[in-house]
PDB file of C-alpha atoms in Angstrom:
ATOM      1  CA  UNK A 130     -43.963  10.078  41.746  1.00 43.00           C
ATOM      2  CA  UNK A 131     -41.442   7.327  41.262  1.00 47.00           C
ATOM      3  CA  UNK A 132     -44.119   4.706  41.772  1.00 48.00           C
ATOM      4  CA  UNK A 133     -46.565   6.116  39.228  1.00 49.00           C
ATOM      5  CA  UNK A 134     -43.807   6.480  36.644  1.00 46.00           C
ATOM      6  CA  UNK A 135     -43.109   2.809  37.119  1.00 48.00           C
ATOM      7  CA  UNK A 136     -46.747   1.774  36.593  1.00 51.00           C
ATOM      8  CA  UNK A 137     -46.932   3.751  33.385  1.00 51.00           C
ATOM      9  CA  UNK A 138     -43.708   2.242  32.146  1.00 42.00           C
ATOM     10  CA  UNK A 139     -45.038  -1.247  32.705  1.00 46.00           C
ATOM     11  CA  UNK A 140     -47.786  -0.573  30.178  1.00 49.00           C
ATOM     12  CA  UNK A 141     -45.776   0.759  27.268  1.00 46.00           C
ATOM     13  CA  UNK A 142     -45.007  -2.810  26.207  1.00 46.00           C
ATOM     14  CA  UNK A 143     -48.108  -3.191  24.020  1.00 46.00           C
ATOM     15  CA  UNK A 144     -48.948  -1.408  20.800  1.00 46.00           C
ATOM     16  CA  UNK A 145     -51.180   1.167  22.443  1.00 46.00           C
ATOM     17  CA  UNK A 146     -49.735   4.478  23.497  1.00 50.00           C
ATOM     18  CA  UNK A 147     -52.287   5.133  26.248  1.00 71.00           C
ATOM     19  CA  UNK A 148     -50.641   6.314  29.445  1.00 78.00           C
ATOM     20  CA  UNK A 149     -53.043   5.339  32.184  1.00 87.00           C
ATOM     21  CA  UNK A 150     -52.299   5.828  35.871  1.00 88.00           C
ATOM     22  CA  UNK A 151     -53.115   3.113  38.380  1.00 90.00           C
ATOM     23  CA  UNK A 152     -53.394   3.147  42.157  1.00 87.00           C
ATOM     24  CA  UNK A 153     -51.201   0.111  42.602  1.00 89.00           C
ATOM     25  CA  UNK A 154     -48.852  -2.168  40.746  1.00 91.00           C
ATOM     26  CA  UNK A 155     -51.354  -5.023  41.068  1.00 91.00           C
ATOM     27  CA  UNK A 156     -54.037  -2.917  39.315  1.00 92.00           C
ATOM     28  CA  UNK A 157     -51.571  -2.142  36.529  1.00 92.00           C
ATOM     29  CA  UNK A 158     -50.818  -5.859  36.216  1.00 92.00           C
ATOM     30  CA  UNK A 159     -54.516  -6.695  36.113  1.00 93.00           C
ATOM     31  CA  UNK A 160     -54.971  -4.138  33.340  1.00 93.00           C
ATOM     32  CA  UNK A 161     -52.192  -5.694  31.259  1.00 91.00           C
ATOM     33  CA  UNK A 162     -53.613  -9.157  31.802  1.00 92.00           C
ATOM     34  CA  UNK A 163     -57.196  -8.180  30.942  1.00 92.00           C
ATOM     35  CA  UNK A 164     -56.352  -6.358  27.717  1.00 92.00           C
ATOM     36  CA  UNK A 165     -54.388  -9.447  26.690  1.00 91.00           C
ATOM     37  CA  UNK A 166     -57.450 -11.527  27.441  1.00 90.00           C
ATOM     38  CA  UNK A 167     -60.123  -9.608  25.507  1.00 91.00           C
ATOM     39  CA  UNK A 168     -60.452  -9.867  21.774  1.00 88.00           C
ATOM     40  CA  UNK A 169     -60.766  -6.697  19.719  1.00 87.00           C
ATOM     41  CA  UNK A 170     -64.350  -6.868  18.359  1.00 84.00           C
ATOM     42  CA  UNK A 171     -63.569  -5.139  15.084  1.00 81.00           C
ATOM     43  CA  UNK A 172     -60.367  -6.967  14.216  1.00 79.00           C
ATOM     44  CA  UNK A 173     -59.747 -10.525  13.096  1.00 75.00           C
ATOM     45  CA  UNK A 174     -57.890 -12.365  15.804  1.00 79.00           C
ATOM     46  CA  UNK A 175     -56.161  -9.579  17.713  1.00 85.00           C
ATOM     47  CA  UNK A 176     -56.536  -8.809  21.380  1.00 89.00           C
ATOM     48  CA  UNK A 177     -57.147  -5.372  22.873  1.00 90.00           C
ATOM     49  CA  UNK A 178     -53.490  -5.049  23.798  1.00 89.00           C
ATOM     50  CA  UNK A 179     -52.281  -5.628  20.267  1.00 86.00           C
ATOM     51  CA  UNK A 180     -54.673  -3.444  18.299  1.00 86.00           C
ATOM     52  CA  UNK A 181     -54.525   0.214  17.325  1.00 84.00           C
ATOM     53  CA  UNK A 182     -58.150   0.228  16.152  1.00 87.00           C
ATOM     54  CA  UNK A 183     -60.160   3.088  17.711  1.00 89.00           C
ATOM     55  CA  UNK A 184     -62.589   0.584  19.242  1.00 91.00           C
ATOM     56  CA  UNK A 185     -59.693  -1.218  20.973  1.00 92.00           C
ATOM     57  CA  UNK A 186     -58.527   2.122  22.409  1.00 92.00           C
ATOM     58  CA  UNK A 187     -62.055   2.794  23.691  1.00 93.00           C
ATOM     59  CA  UNK A 188     -62.252  -0.639  25.285  1.00 94.00           C
ATOM     60  CA  UNK A 189     -58.824  -0.278  26.906  1.00 94.00           C
ATOM     61  CA  UNK A 190     -60.080   2.995  28.362  1.00 94.00           C
ATOM     62  CA  UNK A 191     -63.175   1.171  29.628  1.00 95.00           C
ATOM     63  CA  UNK A 192     -61.034  -1.550  31.272  1.00 95.00           C
ATOM     64  CA  UNK A 193     -58.932   1.151  32.951  1.00 95.00           C
ATOM     65  CA  UNK A 194     -62.060   2.958  34.204  1.00 95.00           C
ATOM     66  CA  UNK A 195     -63.602  -0.253  35.569  1.00 95.00           C
ATOM     67  CA  UNK A 196     -60.383  -1.134  37.420  1.00 95.00           C
ATOM     68  CA  UNK A 197     -60.261   2.385  38.894  1.00 93.00           C
ATOM     69  CA  UNK A 198     -63.861   1.970  40.025  1.00 94.00           C
ATOM     70  CA  UNK A 199     -62.739  -1.096  41.978  1.00 94.00           C
ATOM     71  CA  UNK A 200     -64.458  -3.717  39.830  1.00 95.00           C
ATOM     72  CA  UNK A 201     -63.204  -7.302  40.067  1.00 95.00           C
ATOM     73  CA  UNK A 202     -61.854  -9.235  37.065  1.00 94.00           C
ATOM     74  CA  UNK A 203     -65.050 -11.253  37.000  1.00 94.00           C
ATOM     75  CA  UNK A 204     -67.216  -8.122  36.921  1.00 95.00           C
ATOM     76  CA  UNK A 205     -65.111  -6.680  34.109  1.00 95.00           C
ATOM     77  CA  UNK A 206     -65.447  -9.888  32.075  1.00 93.00           C
ATOM     78  CA  UNK A 207     -69.215  -9.850  32.593  1.00 92.00           C
ATOM     79  CA  UNK A 208     -69.352  -6.180  31.580  1.00 93.00           C
ATOM     80  CA  UNK A 209     -67.542  -6.936  28.323  1.00 92.00           C
ATOM     81  CA  UNK A 210     -69.557 -10.057  27.583  1.00 89.00           C
ATOM     82  CA  UNK A 211     -72.896  -8.307  28.222  1.00 89.00           C
ATOM     83  CA  UNK A 212     -72.007  -5.729  25.588  1.00 91.00           C
ATOM     84  CA  UNK A 213     -69.891  -7.556  23.040  1.00 89.00           C
ATOM     85  CA  UNK A 214     -70.981 -11.153  23.502  1.00 84.00           C
ATOM     86  CA  UNK A 215     -68.832 -14.271  23.824  1.00 83.00           C
ATOM     87  CA  UNK A 216     -66.825 -13.103  20.824  1.00 82.00           C
ATOM     88  CA  UNK A 217     -64.770 -10.794  23.044  1.00 87.00           C
ATOM     89  CA  UNK A 218     -63.581 -13.647  25.278  1.00 86.00           C
ATOM     90  CA  UNK A 219     -60.555 -15.510  23.989  1.00 83.00           C
ATOM     91  CA  UNK A 220     -61.241 -18.062  26.684  1.00 78.00           C
ATOM     92  CA  UNK A 221     -64.839 -19.083  25.958  1.00 75.00           C
ATOM     93  CA  UNK A 222     -67.230 -20.201  28.681  1.00 78.00           C
ATOM     94  CA  UNK A 223     -68.536 -23.747  28.847  1.00 79.00           C
ATOM     95  CA  UNK A 224     -72.108 -23.569  27.489  1.00 79.00           C
ATOM     96  CA  UNK A 225     -74.192 -25.979  25.369  1.00 80.00           C
ATOM     97  CA  UNK A 226     -73.098 -23.947  22.332  1.00 76.00           C
ATOM     98  CA  UNK A 227     -69.394 -24.344  23.116  1.00 78.00           C
ATOM     99  CA  UNK A 228     -69.511 -28.020  24.158  1.00 83.00           C
ATOM    100  CA  UNK A 229     -68.104 -29.099  20.809  1.00 82.00           C
ATOM    101  CA  UNK A 230     -65.323 -26.539  21.053  1.00 80.00           C
ATOM    102  CA  UNK A 231     -64.224 -27.840  24.441  1.00 85.00           C
ATOM    103  CA  UNK A 232     -64.616 -31.563  23.917  1.00 88.00           C
ATOM    104  CA  UNK A 233     -63.694 -32.197  20.283  1.00 88.00           C
ATOM    105  CA  UNK A 234     -59.957 -32.249  21.159  1.00 90.00           C
ATOM    106  CA  UNK A 235     -60.612 -34.825  23.917  1.00 93.00           C
ATOM    107  CA  UNK A 236     -62.627 -36.953  21.482  1.00 93.00           C
ATOM    108  CA  UNK A 237     -59.868 -36.712  18.886  1.00 90.00           C
ATOM    109  CA  UNK A 238     -57.239 -37.842  21.400  1.00 94.00           C
ATOM    110  CA  UNK A 239     -59.459 -40.778  22.446  1.00 94.00           C
ATOM    111  CA  UNK A 240     -59.989 -41.700  18.785  1.00 92.00           C
ATOM    112  CA  UNK A 241     -56.221 -41.596  18.294  1.00 91.00           C
ATOM    113  CA  UNK A 242     -55.591 -43.889  21.257  1.00 93.00           C
ATOM    114  CA  UNK A 243     -58.213 -46.313  19.960  1.00 92.00           C
ATOM    115  CA  UNK A 244     -56.567 -46.279  16.528  1.00 88.00           C
ATOM    116  CA  UNK A 245     -53.118 -46.953  17.956  1.00 89.00           C
ATOM    117  CA  UNK A 246     -54.416 -49.834  20.098  1.00 89.00           C
ATOM    118  CA  UNK A 247     -56.100 -51.377  17.069  1.00 86.00           C
ATOM    119  CA  UNK A 248     -52.939 -51.191  15.005  1.00 83.00           C
ATOM    120  CA  UNK A 249     -50.950 -52.697  17.870  1.00 81.00           C
ATOM    121  CA  UNK A 250     -53.410 -55.610  18.162  1.00 76.00           C
ATOM    122  CA  UNK A 251     -53.030 -56.280  14.508  1.00 71.00           C
ATOM    123  CA  UNK A 252     -49.262 -56.198  14.680  1.00 67.00           C
ATOM    124  CA  UNK A 253     -49.127 -58.777  17.497  1.00 66.00           C
ATOM    125  CA  UNK A 254     -51.453 -61.098  15.570  1.00 64.00           C
ATOM    126  CA  UNK A 255     -48.988 -60.920  12.705  1.00 66.00           C
ATOM    127  CA  UNK A 256     -46.197 -62.300  14.887  1.00 73.00           C
ATOM    128  CA  UNK A 257     -45.028 -65.723  13.730  1.00 77.00           C
ATOM    129  CA  UNK A 258     -45.556 -68.866  15.724  1.00 80.00           C
ATOM    130  CA  UNK A 259     -42.569 -71.004  16.785  1.00 84.00           C
ATOM    131  CA  UNK A 260     -43.401 -73.482  14.023  1.00 85.00           C
ATOM    132  CA  UNK A 261     -43.427 -70.765  11.389  1.00 85.00           C
ATOM    133  CA  UNK A 262     -40.104 -69.389  12.592  1.00 86.00           C
ATOM    134  CA  UNK A 263     -38.642 -72.881  12.209  1.00 87.00           C
ATOM    135  CA  UNK A 264     -39.957 -73.113   8.664  1.00 88.00           C
ATOM    136  CA  UNK A 265     -38.676 -69.639   7.813  1.00 86.00           C
ATOM    137  CA  UNK A 266     -35.211 -70.581   9.023  1.00 88.00           C
ATOM    138  CA  UNK A 267     -35.287 -73.711   6.854  1.00 88.00           C
ATOM    139  CA  UNK A 268     -36.341 -71.756   3.812  1.00 88.00           C
ATOM    140  CA  UNK A 269     -33.747 -69.021   4.168  1.00 84.00           C
ATOM    141  CA  UNK A 270     -30.776 -71.157   5.104  1.00 76.00           C
TER     142      UNK A 270
ATOM    143  CA  UNK B 296     -57.756 -56.565   8.528  1.00 63.00           C
ATOM    144  CA  UNK B 297     -58.394 -56.513   4.831  1.00 75.00           C
ATOM    145  CA  UNK B 298     -56.510 -54.301   2.413  1.00 80.00           C
ATOM    146  CA  UNK B 299     -59.588 -52.169   2.014  1.00 83.00           C
ATOM    147  CA  UNK B 300     -60.006 -51.575   5.747  1.00 81.00           C
ATOM    148  CA  UNK B 301     -56.356 -50.698   5.982  1.00 82.00           C
ATOM    149  CA  UNK B 302     -56.706 -48.103   3.257  1.00 84.00           C
ATOM    150  CA  UNK B 303     -59.652 -46.471   5.037  1.00 83.00           C
ATOM    151  CA  UNK B 304     -57.714 -46.484   8.288  1.00 81.00           C
ATOM    152  CA  UNK B 305     -54.696 -44.857   6.671  1.00 85.00           C
ATOM    153  CA  UNK B 306     -56.849 -42.197   4.996  1.00 88.00           C
ATOM    154  CA  UNK B 307     -58.760 -41.344   8.179  1.00 85.00           C
ATOM    155  CA  UNK B 308     -56.434 -38.595   9.462  1.00 87.00           C
ATOM    156  CA  UNK B 309     -56.642 -36.828   6.109  1.00 91.00           C
ATOM    157  CA  UNK B 310     -60.429 -37.212   5.992  1.00 91.00           C
ATOM    158  CA  UNK B 311     -60.614 -35.913   9.557  1.00 89.00           C
ATOM    159  CA  UNK B 312     -58.564 -32.887   8.573  1.00 91.00           C
ATOM    160  CA  UNK B 313     -60.893 -32.061   5.693  1.00 93.00           C
ATOM    161  CA  UNK B 314     -63.949 -32.482   7.903  1.00 91.00           C
ATOM    162  CA  UNK B 315     -62.498 -30.100  10.503  1.00 88.00           C
ATOM    163  CA  UNK B 316     -61.475 -27.570   7.838  1.00 90.00           C
ATOM    164  CA  UNK B 317     -65.016 -27.686   6.444  1.00 89.00           C
ATOM    165  CA  UNK B 318     -66.624 -27.106   9.852  1.00 85.00           C
ATOM    166  CA  UNK B 319     -64.260 -24.245  10.674  1.00 83.00           C
ATOM    167  CA  UNK B 320     -64.835 -22.558   7.299  1.00 83.00           C
ATOM    168  CA  UNK B 321     -68.566 -22.535   7.908  1.00 80.00           C
ATOM    169  CA  UNK B 322     -68.074 -21.394  11.492  1.00 73.00           C
ATOM    170  CA  UNK B 323     -65.998 -18.387  10.443  1.00 69.00           C
ATOM    171  CA  UNK B 324     -68.552 -17.350   7.868  1.00 65.00           C
ATOM    172  CA  UNK B 325     -71.458 -17.568  10.289  1.00 61.00           C
ATOM    173  CA  UNK B 326     -69.707 -15.565  12.984  1.00 54.00           C
ATOM    174  CA  UNK B 327     -68.453 -12.881  10.662  1.00 54.00           C
ATOM    175  CA  UNK B 328     -71.406 -10.593  10.148  1.00 52.00           C
ATOM    176  CA  UNK B 329     -73.242 -10.533  13.428  1.00 54.00           C
ATOM    177  CA  UNK B 330     -71.029 -11.229  16.373  1.00 54.00           C
ATOM    178  CA  UNK B 331     -73.692 -11.249  19.012  1.00 55.00           C
ATOM    179  CA  UNK B 332     -76.880  -9.494  17.928  1.00 58.00           C
ATOM    180  CA  UNK B 333     -78.800 -10.361  21.064  1.00 61.00           C
ATOM    181  CA  UNK B 334     -76.278  -9.273  23.699  1.00 74.00           C
ATOM    182  CA  UNK B 335     -78.216  -6.155  24.759  1.00 85.00           C
ATOM    183  CA  UNK B 336     -81.677  -7.279  23.751  1.00 88.00           C
ATOM    184  CA  UNK B 337     -84.368  -6.797  26.412  1.00 90.00           C
ATOM    185  CA  UNK B 338     -81.987  -4.850  28.618  1.00 92.00           C
ATOM    186  CA  UNK B 339     -82.326  -1.214  29.618  1.00 94.00           C
ATOM    187  CA  UNK B 340     -80.769   1.367  27.373  1.00 96.00           C
ATOM    188  CA  UNK B 341     -77.609   2.566  29.177  1.00 95.00           C
ATOM    189  CA  UNK B 342     -77.777   5.839  31.091  1.00 95.00           C
ATOM    190  CA  UNK B 343     -75.925   8.752  29.527  1.00 96.00           C
ATOM    191  CA  UNK B 344     -75.575  12.500  29.723  1.00 96.00           C
ATOM    192  CA  UNK B 345     -73.997  13.893  26.579  1.00 96.00           C
ATOM    193  CA  UNK B 346     -73.932  17.160  24.616  1.00 96.00           C
ATOM    194  CA  UNK B 347     -76.388  17.796  21.827  1.00 96.00           C
ATOM    195  CA  UNK B 348     -74.915  18.051  18.341  1.00 95.00           C
ATOM    196  CA  UNK B 349     -76.880  21.191  17.518  1.00 94.00           C
ATOM    197  CA  UNK B 350     -76.738  23.202  20.725  1.00 92.00           C
ATOM    198  CA  UNK B 351     -74.877  23.667  23.995  1.00 90.00           C
ATOM    199  CA  UNK B 352     -77.481  21.657  25.903  1.00 94.00           C
ATOM    200  CA  UNK B 353     -76.918  18.199  27.290  1.00 95.00           C
ATOM    201  CA  UNK B 354     -79.243  15.296  26.596  1.00 96.00           C
ATOM    202  CA  UNK B 355     -79.833  12.421  28.981  1.00 95.00           C
ATOM    203  CA  UNK B 356     -81.725   9.180  28.716  1.00 96.00           C
ATOM    204  CA  UNK B 357     -84.606  10.344  30.929  1.00 95.00           C
ATOM    205  CA  UNK B 358     -85.369  13.117  28.378  1.00 95.00           C
ATOM    206  CA  UNK B 359     -86.062  10.456  25.762  1.00 95.00           C
ATOM    207  CA  UNK B 360     -88.308   8.052  27.648  1.00 96.00           C
ATOM    208  CA  UNK B 361     -92.085   7.951  27.132  1.00 95.00           C
ATOM    209  CA  UNK B 362     -92.135   7.064  23.448  1.00 95.00           C
ATOM    210  CA  UNK B 363     -90.353   4.522  21.249  1.00 96.00           C
ATOM    211  CA  UNK B 364     -87.048   5.748  19.838  1.00 96.00           C
ATOM    212  CA  UNK B 365     -84.916   4.463  17.030  1.00 97.00           C
ATOM    213  CA  UNK B 366     -81.290   5.150  17.926  1.00 97.00           C
ATOM    214  CA  UNK B 367     -78.963   5.335  14.971  1.00 97.00           C
ATOM    215  CA  UNK B 368     -75.196   5.269  15.559  1.00 96.00           C
ATOM    216  CA  UNK B 369     -73.474   7.096  12.706  1.00 96.00           C
ATOM    217  CA  UNK B 370     -70.431   9.170  11.763  1.00 95.00           C
ATOM    218  CA  UNK B 371     -69.361  11.361   8.880  1.00 95.00           C
ATOM    219  CA  UNK B 372     -66.329   9.101   8.319  1.00 93.00           C
ATOM    220  CA  UNK B 373     -68.595   6.081   7.899  1.00 92.00           C
ATOM    221  CA  UNK B 374     -69.328   5.417   4.247  1.00 90.00           C
ATOM    222  CA  UNK B 375     -71.876   2.678   4.976  1.00 91.00           C
ATOM    223  CA  UNK B 376     -73.911   5.319   6.837  1.00 94.00           C
ATOM    224  CA  UNK B 377     -74.608   7.051   3.506  1.00 93.00           C
ATOM    225  CA  UNK B 378     -76.231   3.856   2.258  1.00 92.00           C
ATOM    226  CA  UNK B 379     -78.931   3.869   4.906  1.00 95.00           C
ATOM    227  CA  UNK B 380     -79.390   7.624   5.055  1.00 95.00           C
ATOM    228  CA  UNK B 381     -82.150   7.774   2.434  1.00 95.00           C
ATOM    229  CA  UNK B 382     -84.175   5.160   4.289  1.00 96.00           C
ATOM    230  CA  UNK B 383     -83.799   7.059   7.565  1.00 96.00           C
ATOM    231  CA  UNK B 384     -85.009  10.236   5.863  1.00 96.00           C
ATOM    232  CA  UNK B 385     -88.062   8.440   4.491  1.00 95.00           C
ATOM    233  CA  UNK B 386     -88.880   7.064   7.940  1.00 95.00           C
ATOM    234  CA  UNK B 387     -88.519  10.550   9.420  1.00 95.00           C
ATOM    235  CA  UNK B 388     -90.702  12.141   6.713  1.00 95.00           C
ATOM    236  CA  UNK B 389     -93.465   9.583   7.306  1.00 94.00           C
ATOM    237  CA  UNK B 390     -93.137  10.219  11.046  1.00 92.00           C
ATOM    238  CA  UNK B 391     -93.176   6.471  11.751  1.00 92.00           C
ATOM    239  CA  UNK B 392     -90.936   6.693  14.790  1.00 95.00           C
ATOM    240  CA  UNK B 393     -88.701   9.301  16.373  1.00 96.00           C
ATOM    241  CA  UNK B 394     -85.111   8.747  15.259  1.00 97.00           C
ATOM    242  CA  UNK B 395     -82.319   9.790  17.621  1.00 97.00           C
ATOM    243  CA  UNK B 396     -78.879  10.170  16.082  1.00 97.00           C
ATOM    244  CA  UNK B 397     -75.797   9.165  18.046  1.00 97.00           C
ATOM    245  CA  UNK B 398     -72.903  10.867  16.325  1.00 97.00           C
ATOM    246  CA  UNK B 399     -70.109   8.409  17.082  1.00 96.00           C
ATOM    247  CA  UNK B 400     -66.397   9.339  17.367  1.00 95.00           C
ATOM    248  CA  UNK B 401     -66.780  12.261  15.017  1.00 95.00           C
ATOM    249  CA  UNK B 402     -66.076  15.975  14.915  1.00 94.00           C
ATOM    250  CA  UNK B 403     -68.990  18.327  15.437  1.00 95.00           C
ATOM    251  CA  UNK B 404     -68.143  20.372  12.370  1.00 95.00           C
ATOM    252  CA  UNK B 405     -67.881  17.324  10.093  1.00 95.00           C
ATOM    253  CA  UNK B 406     -71.127  15.915  11.442  1.00 96.00           C
ATOM    254  CA  UNK B 407     -73.024  19.176  10.937  1.00 96.00           C
ATOM    255  CA  UNK B 408     -71.871  19.629   7.356  1.00 96.00           C
ATOM    256  CA  UNK B 409     -72.742  15.986   6.597  1.00 96.00           C
ATOM    257  CA  UNK B 410     -76.305  16.555   7.829  1.00 96.00           C
ATOM    258  CA  UNK B 411     -76.503  19.863   5.963  1.00 95.00           C
ATOM    259  CA  UNK B 412     -75.501  18.134   2.747  1.00 95.00           C
ATOM    260  CA  UNK B 413     -77.614  14.970   3.018  1.00 95.00           C
ATOM    261  CA  UNK B 414     -80.561  16.104   5.139  1.00 95.00           C
ATOM    262  CA  UNK B 415     -81.246  15.582   8.833  1.00 96.00           C
ATOM    263  CA  UNK B 416     -83.631  12.724   9.731  1.00 96.00           C
ATOM    264  CA  UNK B 417     -82.898  12.957  13.466  1.00 97.00           C
ATOM    265  CA  UNK B 418     -85.350  14.521  15.894  1.00 95.00           C
ATOM    266  CA  UNK B 419     -82.403  14.787  18.293  1.00 94.00           C
ATOM    267  CA  UNK B 420     -78.677  14.301  17.858  1.00 96.00           C
ATOM    268  CA  UNK B 421     -76.326  13.200  20.614  1.00 96.00           C
ATOM    269  CA  UNK B 422     -72.604  13.812  20.417  1.00 96.00           C
ATOM    270  CA  UNK B 423     -70.577  10.766  21.522  1.00 96.00           C
ATOM    271  CA  UNK B 424     -67.156  12.023  20.491  1.00 94.00           C
ATOM    272  CA  UNK B 425     -65.237   9.750  22.889  1.00 94.00           C
ATOM    273  CA  UNK B 426     -67.154   6.608  21.920  1.00 94.00           C
ATOM    274  CA  UNK B 427     -67.978   5.853  25.587  1.00 94.00           C
ATOM    275  CA  UNK B 428     -71.715   5.539  24.931  1.00 95.00           C
ATOM    276  CA  UNK B 429     -70.733   3.292  22.021  1.00 94.00           C
ATOM    277  CA  UNK B 430     -68.891   0.979  24.434  1.00 94.00           C
ATOM    278  CA  UNK B 431     -71.934   0.914  26.742  1.00 94.00           C
ATOM    279  CA  UNK B 432     -74.036  -0.096  23.733  1.00 94.00           C
ATOM    280  CA  UNK B 433     -71.573  -2.727  22.529  1.00 91.00           C
ATOM    281  CA  UNK B 434     -71.039  -0.824  19.282  1.00 91.00           C
ATOM    282  CA  UNK B 435     -68.090  -2.090  17.276  1.00 85.00           C
ATOM    283  CA  UNK B 436     -68.546  -0.037  14.153  1.00 84.00           C
ATOM    284  CA  UNK B 437     -70.978   2.417  12.635  1.00 86.00           C
ATOM    285  CA  UNK B 438     -73.712   2.184  11.559  1.00 94.00           C
ATOM    286  CA  UNK B 439     -75.677   0.359  14.212  1.00 94.00           C
ATOM    287  CA  UNK B 440     -79.350   0.809  15.025  1.00 95.00           C
ATOM    288  CA  UNK B 441     -81.289   0.155  18.248  1.00 95.00           C
ATOM    289  CA  UNK B 442     -85.019   0.241  18.852  1.00 96.00           C
ATOM    290  CA  UNK B 443     -85.937   1.300  22.387  1.00 96.00           C
ATOM    291  CA  UNK B 444     -89.471   1.037  23.761  1.00 95.00           C
ATOM    292  CA  UNK B 445     -91.210   3.811  25.740  1.00 95.00           C
ATOM    293  CA  UNK B 446     -89.923   2.365  29.027  1.00 95.00           C
ATOM    294  CA  UNK B 447     -86.313   2.447  27.901  1.00 95.00           C
ATOM    295  CA  UNK B 448     -85.768  -1.226  27.068  1.00 96.00           C
ATOM    296  CA  UNK B 449     -83.837  -2.217  23.927  1.00 95.00           C
ATOM    297  CA  UNK B 450     -86.069  -4.399  21.746  1.00 94.00           C
ATOM    298  CA  UNK B 451     -84.102  -4.666  18.535  1.00 93.00           C
ATOM    299  CA  UNK B 452     -80.503  -4.253  17.472  1.00 92.00           C
ATOM    300  CA  UNK B 453     -79.101  -4.108  13.978  1.00 91.00           C
ATOM    301  CA  UNK B 454     -75.448  -4.057  12.948  1.00 89.00           C
ATOM    302  CA  UNK B 455     -74.511  -2.492   9.612  1.00 90.00           C
ATOM    303  CA  UNK B 456     -76.573  -0.334   7.272  1.00 93.00           C
ATOM    304  CA  UNK B 457     -80.328  -0.643   7.742  1.00 94.00           C
ATOM    305  CA  UNK B 458     -82.165  -1.886   4.658  1.00 94.00           C
ATOM    306  CA  UNK B 459     -85.747  -1.584   3.494  1.00 94.00           C
ATOM    307  CA  UNK B 460     -86.229  -5.286   4.364  1.00 94.00           C
ATOM    308  CA  UNK B 461     -84.914  -4.858   7.922  1.00 93.00           C
ATOM    309  CA  UNK B 462     -87.277  -1.947   8.397  1.00 95.00           C
ATOM    310  CA  UNK B 463     -90.383  -3.659   6.956  1.00 95.00           C
ATOM    311  CA  UNK B 464     -89.811  -7.177   8.271  1.00 94.00           C
ATOM    312  CA  UNK B 465     -88.146  -6.553  11.642  1.00 92.00           C
ATOM    313  CA  UNK B 466     -88.869  -3.079  13.000  1.00 94.00           C
ATOM    314  CA  UNK B 467     -92.369  -2.295  11.686  1.00 95.00           C
ATOM    315  CA  UNK B 468     -93.907  -5.474  13.230  1.00 95.00           C
ATOM    316  CA  UNK B 469     -92.479  -4.518  16.643  1.00 95.00           C
ATOM    317  CA  UNK B 470     -93.774  -0.955  16.321  1.00 94.00           C
ATOM    318  CA  UNK B 471     -97.255  -2.111  15.261  1.00 93.00           C
ATOM    319  CA  UNK B 472     -97.402  -4.543  18.170  1.00 93.00           C
ATOM    320  CA  UNK B 473     -97.010  -1.522  20.495  1.00 89.00           C
ATOM    321  CA  UNK B 474     -99.806   0.560  18.949  1.00 80.00           C
TER     322      UNK B 474
END
């Protein structure tokens, strides 16, 4: 009794008012983590945990049912992806289609490093020779 | 480095920003309408056992196998469903294919009066009041339409109201290929 009250309490953090029961605290934690992880298919940029849309409620119910059936996180992700496509995953898989998504940031960082090195090169070539420093001192004194 | 090169170099972050903004704008627009039209294509229609809209009987998938079926997910609260309703009635009148209605997250009374008012194109109507069959089908909003072959495999999926063009250019060719 005390234990189940605790699991329910742990879930009232999100927007949803569903009061699901779980067999263990770890299942309740998995539920919270998974509904944070899936994107609400009908909404623009909201996860299942943060949406009151009817479809998000239905999908939260589905996540709860799958956990109760003893499905692993991986199986639940596959279930969602089979039905709602990659869109539902906030953490997209690495496929030929998502290569650009994953590697553009790396390329940008590399381009930045290259740019900095180039500017540094240029700056050192600007440095005056000993002779020039001598001349400069003469001119300014 | 010449002055000109320096200018290009200095402008490159800004140019990069615009390029990225451009790509992302296009990306959002492309992904907007059809999130993943092929996710259930060529997979078996999910098993279900749900009440009929018109009677106390239950309907299950095995009752519907043996001929092609056009499943139409609709609801009385869905205004876009009105748009496609005329087309569905024409298809039903011509007897082109058996249309099965999936009344999605609706109330029986509302659904029945909607059909009474606008006409009933469905040879069978399934009541999915919880939306659980909708989740199995990857439905994220009504209307959605699925074409299932006689063996129970989904061969076509359409999100949003069905148009004359979708029917003529997408569904009819599949149906004729089966005849």
